[in-house]
PDB file of C-alpha atoms in Angstrom:
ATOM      1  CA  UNK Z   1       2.618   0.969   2.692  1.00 43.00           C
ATOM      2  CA  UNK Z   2       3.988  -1.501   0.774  1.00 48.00           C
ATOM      3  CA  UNK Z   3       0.577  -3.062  -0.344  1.00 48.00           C
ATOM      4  CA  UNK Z   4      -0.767   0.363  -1.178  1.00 52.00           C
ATOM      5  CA  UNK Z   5       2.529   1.187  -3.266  1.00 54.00           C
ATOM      6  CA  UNK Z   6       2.555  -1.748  -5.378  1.00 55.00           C
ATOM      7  CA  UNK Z   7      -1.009  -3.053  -5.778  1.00 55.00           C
ATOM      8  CA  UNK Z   8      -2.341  -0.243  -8.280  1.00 57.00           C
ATOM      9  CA  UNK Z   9       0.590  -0.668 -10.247  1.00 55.00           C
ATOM     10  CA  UNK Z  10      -0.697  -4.198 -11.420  1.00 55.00           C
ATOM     11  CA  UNK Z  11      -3.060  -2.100 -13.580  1.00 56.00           C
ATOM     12  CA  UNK Z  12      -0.452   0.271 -15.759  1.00 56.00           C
ATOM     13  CA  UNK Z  13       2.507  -0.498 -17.356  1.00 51.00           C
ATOM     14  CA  UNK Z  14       5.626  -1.917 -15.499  1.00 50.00           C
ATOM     15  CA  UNK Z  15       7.406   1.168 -14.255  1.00 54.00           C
ATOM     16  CA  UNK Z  16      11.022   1.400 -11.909  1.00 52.00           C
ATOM     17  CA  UNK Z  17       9.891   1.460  -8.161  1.00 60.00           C
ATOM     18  CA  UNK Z  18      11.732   2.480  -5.594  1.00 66.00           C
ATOM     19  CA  UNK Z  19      11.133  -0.057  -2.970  1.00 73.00           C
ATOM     20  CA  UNK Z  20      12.947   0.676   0.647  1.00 75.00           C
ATOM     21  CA  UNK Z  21      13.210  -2.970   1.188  1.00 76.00           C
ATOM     22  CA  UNK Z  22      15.798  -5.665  -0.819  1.00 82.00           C
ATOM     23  CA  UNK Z  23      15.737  -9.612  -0.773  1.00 86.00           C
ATOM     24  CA  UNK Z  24      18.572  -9.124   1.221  1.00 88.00           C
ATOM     25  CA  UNK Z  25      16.879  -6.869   3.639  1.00 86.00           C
ATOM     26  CA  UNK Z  26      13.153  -7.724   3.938  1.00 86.00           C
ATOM     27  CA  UNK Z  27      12.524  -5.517   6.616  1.00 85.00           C
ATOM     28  CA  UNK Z  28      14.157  -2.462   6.121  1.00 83.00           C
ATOM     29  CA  UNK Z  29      10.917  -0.453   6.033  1.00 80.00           C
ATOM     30  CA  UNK Z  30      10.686  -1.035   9.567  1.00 79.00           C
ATOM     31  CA  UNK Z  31      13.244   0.464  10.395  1.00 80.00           C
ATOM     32  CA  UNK Z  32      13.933   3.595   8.397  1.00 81.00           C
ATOM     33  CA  UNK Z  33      10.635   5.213   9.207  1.00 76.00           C
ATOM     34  CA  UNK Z  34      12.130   6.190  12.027  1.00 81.00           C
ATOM     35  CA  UNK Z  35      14.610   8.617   9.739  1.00 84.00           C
ATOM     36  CA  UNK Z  36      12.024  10.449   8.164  1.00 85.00           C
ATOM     37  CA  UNK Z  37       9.932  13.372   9.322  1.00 90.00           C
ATOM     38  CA  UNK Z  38       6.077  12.263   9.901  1.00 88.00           C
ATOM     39  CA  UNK Z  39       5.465  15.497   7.565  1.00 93.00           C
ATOM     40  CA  UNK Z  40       6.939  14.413   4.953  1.00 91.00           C
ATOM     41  CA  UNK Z  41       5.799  10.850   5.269  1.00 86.00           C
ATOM     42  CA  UNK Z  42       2.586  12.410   5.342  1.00 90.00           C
ATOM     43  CA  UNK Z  43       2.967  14.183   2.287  1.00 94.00           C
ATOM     44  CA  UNK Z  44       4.243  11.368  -0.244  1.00 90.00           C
ATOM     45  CA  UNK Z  45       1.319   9.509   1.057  1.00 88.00           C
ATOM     46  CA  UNK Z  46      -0.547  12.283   0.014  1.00 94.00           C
ATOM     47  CA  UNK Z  47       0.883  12.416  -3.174  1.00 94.00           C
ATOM     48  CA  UNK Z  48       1.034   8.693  -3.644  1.00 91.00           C
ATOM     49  CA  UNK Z  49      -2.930   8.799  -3.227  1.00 89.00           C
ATOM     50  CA  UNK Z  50      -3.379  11.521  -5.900  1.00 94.00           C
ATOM     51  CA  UNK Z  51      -1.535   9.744  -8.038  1.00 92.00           C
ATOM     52  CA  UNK Z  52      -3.604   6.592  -7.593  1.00 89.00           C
ATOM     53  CA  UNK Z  53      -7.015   8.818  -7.670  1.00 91.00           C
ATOM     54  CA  UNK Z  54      -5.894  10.102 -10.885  1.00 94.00           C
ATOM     55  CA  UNK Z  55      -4.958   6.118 -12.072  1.00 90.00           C
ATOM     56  CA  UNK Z  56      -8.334   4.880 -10.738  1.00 92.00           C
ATOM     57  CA  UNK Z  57     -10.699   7.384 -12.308  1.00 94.00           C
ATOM     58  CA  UNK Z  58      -8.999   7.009 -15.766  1.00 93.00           C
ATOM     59  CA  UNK Z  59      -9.408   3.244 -15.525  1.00 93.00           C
ATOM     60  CA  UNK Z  60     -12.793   0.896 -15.620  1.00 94.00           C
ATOM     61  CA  UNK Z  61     -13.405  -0.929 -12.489  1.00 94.00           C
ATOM     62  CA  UNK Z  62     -12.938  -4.439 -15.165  1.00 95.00           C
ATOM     63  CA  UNK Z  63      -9.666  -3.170 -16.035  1.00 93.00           C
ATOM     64  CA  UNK Z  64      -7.673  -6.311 -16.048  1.00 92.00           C
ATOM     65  CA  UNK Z  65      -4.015  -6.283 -14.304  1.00 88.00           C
ATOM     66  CA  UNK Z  66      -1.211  -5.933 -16.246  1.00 87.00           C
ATOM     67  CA  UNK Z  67       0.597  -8.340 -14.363  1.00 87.00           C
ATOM     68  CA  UNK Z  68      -0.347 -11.512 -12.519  1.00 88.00           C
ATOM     69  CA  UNK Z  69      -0.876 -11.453  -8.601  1.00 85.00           C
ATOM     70  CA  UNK Z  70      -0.708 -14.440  -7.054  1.00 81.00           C
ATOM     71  CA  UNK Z  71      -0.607 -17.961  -8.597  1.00 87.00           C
ATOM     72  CA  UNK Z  72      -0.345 -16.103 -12.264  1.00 89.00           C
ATOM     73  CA  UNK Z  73      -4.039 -14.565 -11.451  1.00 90.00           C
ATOM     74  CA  UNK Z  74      -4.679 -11.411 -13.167  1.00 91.00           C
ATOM     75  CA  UNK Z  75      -7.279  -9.674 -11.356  1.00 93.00           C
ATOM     76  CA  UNK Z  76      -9.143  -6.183 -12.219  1.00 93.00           C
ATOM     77  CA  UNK Z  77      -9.532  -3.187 -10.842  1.00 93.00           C
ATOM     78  CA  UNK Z  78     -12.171  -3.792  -8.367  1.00 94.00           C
ATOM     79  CA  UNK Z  79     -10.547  -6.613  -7.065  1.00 93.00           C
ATOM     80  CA  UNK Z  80      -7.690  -4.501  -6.335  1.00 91.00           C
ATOM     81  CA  UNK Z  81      -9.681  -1.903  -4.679  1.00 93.00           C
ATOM     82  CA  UNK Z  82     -11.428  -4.170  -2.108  1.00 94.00           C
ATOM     83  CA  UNK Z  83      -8.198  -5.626  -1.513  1.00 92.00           C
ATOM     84  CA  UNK Z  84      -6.468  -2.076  -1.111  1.00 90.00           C
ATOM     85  CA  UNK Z  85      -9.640  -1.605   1.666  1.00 92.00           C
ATOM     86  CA  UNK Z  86      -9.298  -4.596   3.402  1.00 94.00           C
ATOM     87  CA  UNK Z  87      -5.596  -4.081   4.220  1.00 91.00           C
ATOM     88  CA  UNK Z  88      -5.860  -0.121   5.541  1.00 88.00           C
ATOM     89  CA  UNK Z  89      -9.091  -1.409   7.628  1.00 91.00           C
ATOM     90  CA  UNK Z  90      -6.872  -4.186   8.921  1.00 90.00           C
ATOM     91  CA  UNK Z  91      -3.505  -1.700   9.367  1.00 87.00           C
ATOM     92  CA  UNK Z  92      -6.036   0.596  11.212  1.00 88.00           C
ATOM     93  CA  UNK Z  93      -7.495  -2.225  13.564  1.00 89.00           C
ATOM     94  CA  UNK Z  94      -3.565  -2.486  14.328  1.00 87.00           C
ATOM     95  CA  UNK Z  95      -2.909   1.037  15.310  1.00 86.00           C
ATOM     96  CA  UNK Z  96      -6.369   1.224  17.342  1.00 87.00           C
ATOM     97  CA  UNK Z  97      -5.377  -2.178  19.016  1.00 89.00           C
ATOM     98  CA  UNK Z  98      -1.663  -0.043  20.110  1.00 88.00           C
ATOM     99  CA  UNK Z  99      -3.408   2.715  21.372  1.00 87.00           C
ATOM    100  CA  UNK Z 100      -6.001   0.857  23.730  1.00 90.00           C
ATOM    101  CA  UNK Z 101      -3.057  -0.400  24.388  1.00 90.00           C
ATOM    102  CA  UNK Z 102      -1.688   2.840  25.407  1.00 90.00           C
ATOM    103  CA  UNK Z 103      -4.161   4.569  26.702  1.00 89.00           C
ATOM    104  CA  UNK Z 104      -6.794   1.730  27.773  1.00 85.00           C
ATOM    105  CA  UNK Z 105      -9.332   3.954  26.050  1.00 82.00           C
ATOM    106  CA  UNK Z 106     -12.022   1.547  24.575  1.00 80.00           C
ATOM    107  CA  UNK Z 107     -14.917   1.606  21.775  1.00 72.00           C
ATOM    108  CA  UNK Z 108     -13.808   5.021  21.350  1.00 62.00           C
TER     109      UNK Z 108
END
């Protein structure tokens, strides 16, 4: 969720962000999840996407960023939607390639 967390931020003001991870500890996302109930992971992603509902339909799609992405690039709002699609399609392609993987269930 870390992509999802931090890439519609780009287009508001800075704000404090609670990030589970640390330079020292990269990873420690991974391996917390495991500490939290799935309902209530489920419902601060709910929340998380009103929020961002609420940010997006207040904003023009050529809203430029705030801050820079990569390379200094400050890229608008529909940029940062497509990209926001591209990595849940590619997260879900993950969890459908773990339970064919499980299951051996196919093109279902």
């Amino acid at each position: 969720m870390r992509t999802r967390r931090k890439m519609p931020r780009h287009v508001t003001p800075p704000t404090p962000s609670a990030r589970p991870w640390t330079e020292e500890d990269p990873d420690r996302e991974m391996r917390i999840a495991v500490d939290f109930p799935l309902a209530q992971l489920l419902d601060e992603y709910a929340e998380q996407s009103a929020r961002y509902r609420e940010l997006v339909a207040a904003a023009a799609l050529d809203q430029r960023a705030e801050r820079a992405v990569r390379g200094g690039l400050h890229v608008d709002l529909r940029w940062i939607l497509l990209h926001l699609t591209e990595e849940t399609a590619r997260h879900n392609g993950h969890l459908d390639i773990l339970r064919e993987l499980l299951d051996g269930t196919t093109g279902a």
